[in-house]
Tab-separated table of C-alpha atoms and ligand atoms in Angstrom:
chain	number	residue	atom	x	y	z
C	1	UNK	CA	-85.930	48.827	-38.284
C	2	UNK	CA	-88.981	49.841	-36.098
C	3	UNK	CA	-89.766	53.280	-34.473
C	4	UNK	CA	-90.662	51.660	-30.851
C	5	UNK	CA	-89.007	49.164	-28.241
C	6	UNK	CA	-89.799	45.300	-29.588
C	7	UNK	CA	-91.934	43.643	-27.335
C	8	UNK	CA	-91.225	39.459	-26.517
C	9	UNK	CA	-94.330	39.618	-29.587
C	10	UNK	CA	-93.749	41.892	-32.212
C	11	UNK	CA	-95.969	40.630	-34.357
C	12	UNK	CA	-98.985	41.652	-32.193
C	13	UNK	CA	-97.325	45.133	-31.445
C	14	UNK	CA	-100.389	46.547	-33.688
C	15	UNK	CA	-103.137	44.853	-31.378
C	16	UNK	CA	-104.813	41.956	-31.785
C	17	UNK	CA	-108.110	40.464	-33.413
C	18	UNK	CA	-110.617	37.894	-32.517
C	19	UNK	CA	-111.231	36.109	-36.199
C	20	UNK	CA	-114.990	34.521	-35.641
C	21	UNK	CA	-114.992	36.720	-32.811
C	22	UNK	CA	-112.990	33.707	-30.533
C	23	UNK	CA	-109.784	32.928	-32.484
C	24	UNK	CA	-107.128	35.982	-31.138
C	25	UNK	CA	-104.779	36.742	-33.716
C	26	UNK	CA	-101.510	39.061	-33.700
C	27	UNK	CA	-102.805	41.545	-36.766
C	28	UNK	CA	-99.565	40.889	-38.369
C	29	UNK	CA	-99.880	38.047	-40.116
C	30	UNK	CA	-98.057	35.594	-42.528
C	31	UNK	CA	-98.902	34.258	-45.916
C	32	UNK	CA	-97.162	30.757	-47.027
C	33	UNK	CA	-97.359	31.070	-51.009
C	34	UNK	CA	-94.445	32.094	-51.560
C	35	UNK	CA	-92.602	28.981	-49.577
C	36	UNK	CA	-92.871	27.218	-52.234
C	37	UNK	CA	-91.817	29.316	-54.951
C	38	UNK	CA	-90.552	33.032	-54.651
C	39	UNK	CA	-92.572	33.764	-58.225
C	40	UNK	CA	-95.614	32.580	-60.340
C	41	UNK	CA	-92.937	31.083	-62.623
C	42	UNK	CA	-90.003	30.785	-60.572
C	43	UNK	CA	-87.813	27.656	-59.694
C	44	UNK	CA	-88.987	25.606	-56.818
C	45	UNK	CA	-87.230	27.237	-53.331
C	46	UNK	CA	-85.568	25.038	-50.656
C	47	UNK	CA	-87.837	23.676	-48.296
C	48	UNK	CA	-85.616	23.626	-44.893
C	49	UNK	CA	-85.329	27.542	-45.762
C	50	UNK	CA	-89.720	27.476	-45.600
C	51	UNK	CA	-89.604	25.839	-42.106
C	52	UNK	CA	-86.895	28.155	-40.753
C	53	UNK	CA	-89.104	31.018	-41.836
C	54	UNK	CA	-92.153	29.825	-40.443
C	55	UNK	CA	-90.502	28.880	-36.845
C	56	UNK	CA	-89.047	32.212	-36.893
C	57	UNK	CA	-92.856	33.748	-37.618
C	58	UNK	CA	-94.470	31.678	-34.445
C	59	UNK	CA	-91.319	33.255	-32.316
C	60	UNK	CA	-92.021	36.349	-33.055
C	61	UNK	CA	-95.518	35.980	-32.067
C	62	UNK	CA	-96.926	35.594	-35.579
C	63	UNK	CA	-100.182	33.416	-34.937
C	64	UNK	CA	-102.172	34.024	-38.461
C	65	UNK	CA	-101.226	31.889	-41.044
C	66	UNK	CA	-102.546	31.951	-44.036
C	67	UNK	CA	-102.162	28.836	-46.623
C	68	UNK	CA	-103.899	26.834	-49.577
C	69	UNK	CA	-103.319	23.042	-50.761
C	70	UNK	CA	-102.632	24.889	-54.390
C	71	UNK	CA	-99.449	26.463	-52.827
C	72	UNK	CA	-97.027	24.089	-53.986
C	73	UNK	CA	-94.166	23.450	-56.511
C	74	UNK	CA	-93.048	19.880	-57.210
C	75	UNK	CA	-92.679	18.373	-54.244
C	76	UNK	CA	-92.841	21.052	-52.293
C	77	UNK	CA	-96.526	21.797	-50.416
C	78	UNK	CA	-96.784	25.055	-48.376
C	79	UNK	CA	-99.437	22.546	-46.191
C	80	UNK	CA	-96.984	19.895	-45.503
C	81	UNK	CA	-93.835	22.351	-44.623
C	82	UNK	CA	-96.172	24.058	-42.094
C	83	UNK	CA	-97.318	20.899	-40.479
C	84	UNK	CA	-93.126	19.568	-40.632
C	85	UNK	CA	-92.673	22.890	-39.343
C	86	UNK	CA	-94.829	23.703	-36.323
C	87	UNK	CA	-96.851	20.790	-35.716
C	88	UNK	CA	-97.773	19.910	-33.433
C	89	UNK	CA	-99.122	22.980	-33.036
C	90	UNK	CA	-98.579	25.833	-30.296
C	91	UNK	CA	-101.936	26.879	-28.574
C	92	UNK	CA	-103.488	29.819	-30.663
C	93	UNK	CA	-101.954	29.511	-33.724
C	94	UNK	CA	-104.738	29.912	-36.582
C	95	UNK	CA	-104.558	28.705	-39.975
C	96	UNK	CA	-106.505	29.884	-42.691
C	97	UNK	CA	-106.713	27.610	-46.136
C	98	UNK	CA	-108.818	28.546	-48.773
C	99	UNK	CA	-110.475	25.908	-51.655
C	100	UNK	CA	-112.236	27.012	-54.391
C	101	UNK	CA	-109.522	26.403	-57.296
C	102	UNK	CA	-109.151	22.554	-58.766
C	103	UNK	CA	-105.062	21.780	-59.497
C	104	UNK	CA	-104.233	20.982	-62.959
C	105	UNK	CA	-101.324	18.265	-63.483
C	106	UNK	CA	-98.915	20.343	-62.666
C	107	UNK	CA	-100.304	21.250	-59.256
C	108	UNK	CA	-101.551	25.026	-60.633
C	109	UNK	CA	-104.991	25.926	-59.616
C	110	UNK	CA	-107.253	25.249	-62.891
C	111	UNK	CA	-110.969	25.882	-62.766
C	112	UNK	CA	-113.105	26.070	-60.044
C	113	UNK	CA	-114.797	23.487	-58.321
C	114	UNK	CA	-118.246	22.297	-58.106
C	115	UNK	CA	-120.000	22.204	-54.498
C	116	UNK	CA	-119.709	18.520	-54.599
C	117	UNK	CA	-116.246	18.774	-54.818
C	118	UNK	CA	-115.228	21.204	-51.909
C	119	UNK	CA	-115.348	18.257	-49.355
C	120	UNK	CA	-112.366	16.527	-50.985
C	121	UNK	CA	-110.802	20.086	-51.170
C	122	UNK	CA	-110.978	20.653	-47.573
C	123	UNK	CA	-109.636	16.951	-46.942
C	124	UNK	CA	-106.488	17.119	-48.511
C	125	UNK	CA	-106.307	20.103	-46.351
C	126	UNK	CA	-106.928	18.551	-43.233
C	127	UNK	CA	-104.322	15.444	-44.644
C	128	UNK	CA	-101.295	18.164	-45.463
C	129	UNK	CA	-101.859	20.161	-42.090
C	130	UNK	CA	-102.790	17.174	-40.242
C	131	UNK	CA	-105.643	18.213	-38.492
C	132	UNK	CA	-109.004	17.224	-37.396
C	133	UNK	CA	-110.995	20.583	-38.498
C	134	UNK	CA	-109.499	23.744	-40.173
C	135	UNK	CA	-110.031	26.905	-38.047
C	136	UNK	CA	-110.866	29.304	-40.931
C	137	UNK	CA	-111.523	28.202	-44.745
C	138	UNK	CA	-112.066	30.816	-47.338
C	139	UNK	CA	-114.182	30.036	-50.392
C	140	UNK	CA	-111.838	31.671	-52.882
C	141	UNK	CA	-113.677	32.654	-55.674
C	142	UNK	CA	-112.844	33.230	-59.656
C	143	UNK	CA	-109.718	33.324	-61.247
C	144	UNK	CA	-107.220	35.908	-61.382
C	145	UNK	CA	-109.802	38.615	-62.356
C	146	UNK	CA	-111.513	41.057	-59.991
C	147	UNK	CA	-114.150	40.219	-57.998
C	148	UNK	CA	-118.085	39.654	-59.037
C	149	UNK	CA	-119.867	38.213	-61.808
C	150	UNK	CA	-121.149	34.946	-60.739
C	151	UNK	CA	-123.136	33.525	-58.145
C	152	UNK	CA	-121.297	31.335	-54.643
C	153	UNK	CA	-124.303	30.290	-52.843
C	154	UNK	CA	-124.337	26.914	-54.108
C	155	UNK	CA	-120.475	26.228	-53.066
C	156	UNK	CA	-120.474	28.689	-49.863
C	157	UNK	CA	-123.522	26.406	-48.962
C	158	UNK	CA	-121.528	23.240	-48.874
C	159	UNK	CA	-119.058	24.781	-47.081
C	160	UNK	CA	-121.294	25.881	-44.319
C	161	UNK	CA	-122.396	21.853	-44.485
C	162	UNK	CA	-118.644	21.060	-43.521
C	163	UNK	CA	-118.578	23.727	-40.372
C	164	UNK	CA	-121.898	22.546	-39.474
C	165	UNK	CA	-120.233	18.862	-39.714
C	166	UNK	CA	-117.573	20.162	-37.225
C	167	UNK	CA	-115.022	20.064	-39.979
C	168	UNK	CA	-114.237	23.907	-40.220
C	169	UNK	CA	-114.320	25.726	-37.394
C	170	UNK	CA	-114.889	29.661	-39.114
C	171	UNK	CA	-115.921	30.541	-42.796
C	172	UNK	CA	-114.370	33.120	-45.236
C	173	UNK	CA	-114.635	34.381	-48.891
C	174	UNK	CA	-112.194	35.541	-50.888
C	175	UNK	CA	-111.941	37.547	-54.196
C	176	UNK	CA	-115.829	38.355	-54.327
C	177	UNK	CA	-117.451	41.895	-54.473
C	178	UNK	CA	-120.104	43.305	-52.280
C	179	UNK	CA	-123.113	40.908	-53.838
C	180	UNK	CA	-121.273	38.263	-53.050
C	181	UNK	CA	-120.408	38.936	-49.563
C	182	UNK	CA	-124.361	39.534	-48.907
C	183	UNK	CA	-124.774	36.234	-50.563
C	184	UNK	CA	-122.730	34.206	-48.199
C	185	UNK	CA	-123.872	36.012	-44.956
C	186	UNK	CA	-127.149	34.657	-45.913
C	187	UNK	CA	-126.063	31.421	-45.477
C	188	UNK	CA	-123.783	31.349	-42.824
C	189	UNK	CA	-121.648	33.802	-40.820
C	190	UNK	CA	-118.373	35.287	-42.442
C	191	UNK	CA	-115.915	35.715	-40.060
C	192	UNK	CA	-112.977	36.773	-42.909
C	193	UNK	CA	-112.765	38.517	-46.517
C	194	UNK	CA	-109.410	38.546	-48.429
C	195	UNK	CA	-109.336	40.383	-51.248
C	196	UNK	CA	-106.388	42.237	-52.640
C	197	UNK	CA	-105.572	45.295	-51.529
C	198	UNK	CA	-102.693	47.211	-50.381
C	199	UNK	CA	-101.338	50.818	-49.837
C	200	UNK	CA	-101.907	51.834	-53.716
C	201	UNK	CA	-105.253	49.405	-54.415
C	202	UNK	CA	-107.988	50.257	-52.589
C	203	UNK	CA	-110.631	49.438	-54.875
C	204	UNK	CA	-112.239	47.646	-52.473
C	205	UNK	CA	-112.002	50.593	-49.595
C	206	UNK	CA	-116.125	50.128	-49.410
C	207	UNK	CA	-115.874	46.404	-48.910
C	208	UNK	CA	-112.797	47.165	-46.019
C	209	UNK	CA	-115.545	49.884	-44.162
C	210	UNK	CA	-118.479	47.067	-45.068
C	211	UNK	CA	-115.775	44.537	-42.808
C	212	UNK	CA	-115.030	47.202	-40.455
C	213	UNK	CA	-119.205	47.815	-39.681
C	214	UNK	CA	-119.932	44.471	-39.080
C	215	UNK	CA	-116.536	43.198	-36.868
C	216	UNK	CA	-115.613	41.435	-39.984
C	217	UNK	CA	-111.774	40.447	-40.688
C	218	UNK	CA	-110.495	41.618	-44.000
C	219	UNK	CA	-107.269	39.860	-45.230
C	220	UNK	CA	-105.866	41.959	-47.968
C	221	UNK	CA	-103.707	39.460	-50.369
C	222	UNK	CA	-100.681	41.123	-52.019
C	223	UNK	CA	-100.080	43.523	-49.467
C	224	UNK	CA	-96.581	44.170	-50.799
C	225	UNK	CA	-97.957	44.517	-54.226
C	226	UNK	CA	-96.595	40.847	-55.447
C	227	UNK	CA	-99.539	40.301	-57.694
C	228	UNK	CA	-99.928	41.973	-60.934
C	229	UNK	CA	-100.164	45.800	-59.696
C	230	UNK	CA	-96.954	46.586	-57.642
C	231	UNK	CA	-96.702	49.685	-55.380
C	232	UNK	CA	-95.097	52.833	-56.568
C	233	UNK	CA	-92.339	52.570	-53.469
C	234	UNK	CA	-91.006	56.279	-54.442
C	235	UNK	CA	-93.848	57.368	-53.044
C	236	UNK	CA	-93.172	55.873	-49.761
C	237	UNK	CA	-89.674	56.684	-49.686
C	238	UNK	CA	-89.499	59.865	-47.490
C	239	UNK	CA	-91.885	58.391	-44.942
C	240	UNK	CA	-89.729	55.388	-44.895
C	241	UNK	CA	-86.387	57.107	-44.369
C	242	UNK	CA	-88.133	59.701	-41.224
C	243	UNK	CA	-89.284	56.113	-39.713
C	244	UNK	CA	-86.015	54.411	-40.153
C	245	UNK	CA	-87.787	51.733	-41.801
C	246	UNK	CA	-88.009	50.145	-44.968
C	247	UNK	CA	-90.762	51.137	-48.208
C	248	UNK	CA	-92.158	47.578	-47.503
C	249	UNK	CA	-92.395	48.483	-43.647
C	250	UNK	CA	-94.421	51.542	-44.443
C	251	UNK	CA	-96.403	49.562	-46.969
C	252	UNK	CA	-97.744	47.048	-44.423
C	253	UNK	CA	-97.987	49.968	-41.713
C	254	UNK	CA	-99.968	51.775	-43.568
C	255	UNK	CA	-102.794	48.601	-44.049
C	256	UNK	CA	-102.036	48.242	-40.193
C	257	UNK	CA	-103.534	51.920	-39.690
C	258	UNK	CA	-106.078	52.331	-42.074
C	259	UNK	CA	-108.444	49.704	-40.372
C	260	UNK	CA	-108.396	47.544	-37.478
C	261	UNK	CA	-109.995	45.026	-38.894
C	262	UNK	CA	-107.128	44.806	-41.610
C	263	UNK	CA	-104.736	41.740	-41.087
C	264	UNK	CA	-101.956	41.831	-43.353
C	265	UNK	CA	-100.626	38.181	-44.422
C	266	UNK	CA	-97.730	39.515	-46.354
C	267	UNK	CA	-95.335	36.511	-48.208
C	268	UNK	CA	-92.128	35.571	-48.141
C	269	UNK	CA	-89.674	32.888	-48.418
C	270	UNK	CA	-86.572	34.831	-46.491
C	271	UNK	CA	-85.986	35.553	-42.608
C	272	UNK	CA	-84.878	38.741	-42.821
C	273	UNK	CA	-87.741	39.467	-44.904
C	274	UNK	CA	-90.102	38.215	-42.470
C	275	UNK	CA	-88.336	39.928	-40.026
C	276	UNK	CA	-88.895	43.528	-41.412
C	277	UNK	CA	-92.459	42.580	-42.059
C	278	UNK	CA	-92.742	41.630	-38.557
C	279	UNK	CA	-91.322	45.321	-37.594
C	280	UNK	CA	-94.198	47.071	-39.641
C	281	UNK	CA	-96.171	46.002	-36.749
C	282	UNK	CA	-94.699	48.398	-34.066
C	283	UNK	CA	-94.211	51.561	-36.746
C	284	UNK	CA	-97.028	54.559	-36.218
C	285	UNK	CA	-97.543	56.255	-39.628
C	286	UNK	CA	-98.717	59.809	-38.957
C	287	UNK	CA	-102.213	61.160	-41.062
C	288	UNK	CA	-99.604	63.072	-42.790
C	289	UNK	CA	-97.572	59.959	-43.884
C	290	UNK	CA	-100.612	58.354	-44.625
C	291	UNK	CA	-101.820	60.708	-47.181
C	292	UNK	CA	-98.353	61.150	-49.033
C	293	UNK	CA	-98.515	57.359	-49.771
C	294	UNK	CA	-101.161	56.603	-52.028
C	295	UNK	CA	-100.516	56.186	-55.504
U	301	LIG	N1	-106.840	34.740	-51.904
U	301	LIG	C1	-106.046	34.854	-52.955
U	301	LIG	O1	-106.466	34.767	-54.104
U	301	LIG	C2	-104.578	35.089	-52.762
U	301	LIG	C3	-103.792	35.472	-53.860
U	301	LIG	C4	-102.437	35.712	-53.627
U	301	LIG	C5	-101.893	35.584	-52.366
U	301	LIG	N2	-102.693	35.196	-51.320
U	301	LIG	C6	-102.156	35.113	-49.941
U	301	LIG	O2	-101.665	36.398	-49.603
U	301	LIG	C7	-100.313	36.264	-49.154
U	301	LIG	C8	-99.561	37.544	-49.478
U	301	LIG	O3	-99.454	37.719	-50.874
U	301	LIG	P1	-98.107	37.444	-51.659
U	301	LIG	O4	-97.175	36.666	-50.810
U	301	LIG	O5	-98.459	36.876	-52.960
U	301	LIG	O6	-97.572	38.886	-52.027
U	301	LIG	P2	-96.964	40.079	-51.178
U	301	LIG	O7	-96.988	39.781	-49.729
U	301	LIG	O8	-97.602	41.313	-51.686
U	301	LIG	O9	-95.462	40.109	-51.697
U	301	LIG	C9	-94.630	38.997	-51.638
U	301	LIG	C10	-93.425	39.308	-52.486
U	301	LIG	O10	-92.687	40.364	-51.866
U	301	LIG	C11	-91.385	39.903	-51.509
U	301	LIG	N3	-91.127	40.414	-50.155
U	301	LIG	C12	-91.730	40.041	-48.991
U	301	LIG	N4	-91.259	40.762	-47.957
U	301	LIG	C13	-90.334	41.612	-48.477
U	301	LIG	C14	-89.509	42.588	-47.914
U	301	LIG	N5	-89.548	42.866	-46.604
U	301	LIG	N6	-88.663	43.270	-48.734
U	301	LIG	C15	-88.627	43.025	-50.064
U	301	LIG	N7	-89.403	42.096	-50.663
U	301	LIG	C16	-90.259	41.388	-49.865
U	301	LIG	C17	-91.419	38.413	-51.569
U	301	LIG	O11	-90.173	37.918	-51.987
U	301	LIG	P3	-89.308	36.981	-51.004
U	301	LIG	O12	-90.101	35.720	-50.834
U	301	LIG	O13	-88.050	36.782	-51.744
U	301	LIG	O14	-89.154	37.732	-49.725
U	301	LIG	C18	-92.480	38.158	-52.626
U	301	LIG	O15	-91.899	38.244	-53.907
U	301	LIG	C19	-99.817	35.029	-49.878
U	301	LIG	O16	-98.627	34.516	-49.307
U	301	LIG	C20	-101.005	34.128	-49.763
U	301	LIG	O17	-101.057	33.535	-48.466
U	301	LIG	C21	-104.017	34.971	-51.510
């Protein structure tokens, strides 16, 4: 479903980017929450179909992953299917794990935790991916409200203790508003922001040029619109069908073009879905299609 000839790595047909300035990364990405579970409330999905989607992402040149200890359903832990999957490990491959969020019983995230607590956080992650340091840990921040309102230098602090311990290899932050990104560069360096975003939500356009100024990655989360504010895909219809592509296509190629700082991590638990996502990477929107899309 894309516009130009595949190359051996679609995935980096939109260029690449050095996270932390020395980790290369294809800018199409992949995001593991949904291995688990294909919805917030959904039943648990299989996990042989997880690792078949995740050695199909590292064959077509997908080197990003992005994935959390809190991404899990019963038995099933997005960390452990990527380390049955892929481990060990092909050379480049980067993955990105984010604490922040305590699990209630039930394994949902619940709370946030104290500094203190971020070590164990960042063990279980090194346990589930078995590794000896993570190469990019987000400090994912608040709950499932927007960004801002409270304070991270205490617990982006103790993170910056664990890269300076050789533990974590790059920092991020996740969810936070300007304020907050200011407050964490003056502790350590930032080498990623996720935030949502996609082709529709650009609240945080300001934050994306902020990222853009200073070399910094931004990771938009729901770039297909899975979270609570899905994309209006009639309005990407037309430039979908004069690409030959799909709306979700044109939704990712449309992050791909609008920065290239912007590394898309969209989820799924199907191959043919990651597939098409993968194809987004080699489509060329035209200024034209660009401004037709937003909502
Ligand atoms: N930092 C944060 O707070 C935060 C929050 C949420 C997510 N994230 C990260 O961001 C990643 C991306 O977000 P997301 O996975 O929640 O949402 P998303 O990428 O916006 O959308 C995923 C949803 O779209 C479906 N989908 C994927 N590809 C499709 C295609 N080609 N055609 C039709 N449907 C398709 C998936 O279903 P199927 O599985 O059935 O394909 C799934 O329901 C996550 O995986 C996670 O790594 C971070």
């Amino acid at each position: 479903m894309t516009n130009e000839a595949n190359t051996s790595r679609p995935a980096a047909a939109a260029g690449t980017f050095a996270l932390g300035g020395d980790l290369p990364v294809a800018r199409l990405g992949f995001g593991a929450m949904r291995l688990p579970t294909g919805t917030f409330t959904g039943p648990v999905r299989d996990p042989e179909d997880g690792i078949a989607v995740l050695r199909r992402a590292v064959e077509l040149g997908v080197n990003h992953i992005d994935t959390a200890s809190f991404y899990r359903r019963g038995d099933v832990v997005a960390n452990e299917l990527i380390r049955r999957a892929l481990a060990p490990y092909p050379d480049g491959l980067v993955i990105a794990t984010k604490v922040g969020p305590m699990r209630g019983p039930d394994g949902t995230p619940f709370g946030q935790a104290t500094p203190g607590q971020l070590r164990g956080l960042v063990e279980d992650n090194l346990r589930e991916l078995g590794v000896d340091h993570l190469d990019l840990v987000y400090l994912r921040v608040g709950g499932q409200n927007p960004p801002g309102g409270e304070l991270i230098a205490d617990r982006f602090a103790a993170l910056a203790a664990l890269r300076d311990e050789g533990l974590i290899r790059h920092l991020g932050v996740s969810n936070v508003d300007a304020a907050q990104l200011a407050e964490a560069r003056a502790i350590a360096p930032v080498a990623a922001v996720q935030n949502a975003y996609h082709v529709q939500a650009t609240a945080d356009a300001a934050l994306l040029a902020e990222c853009a100024r200073t070399g910094t990655a931004f990771v938009p989360f729901f770039p297909l619109g899975g979270g609570l504010d899905p994309i209006d895909t009639t309005r990407l219809e037309k430039t979908a069908a004069r690409h030959g592509a799909t709306v979700q296509q044109v939704a990712l190629a449309a992050l791909l073009a609008a920065s290239p700082v912007m590394l898309p991590i969209p989820g799924t638990g199907s191959v043919a879905h990651l597939e098409e996502n993968v194809g987004a990477a080699s489509i060329r929107l035209t200024p034209e299609d660009i401004a037709s899309l937003a909502g």
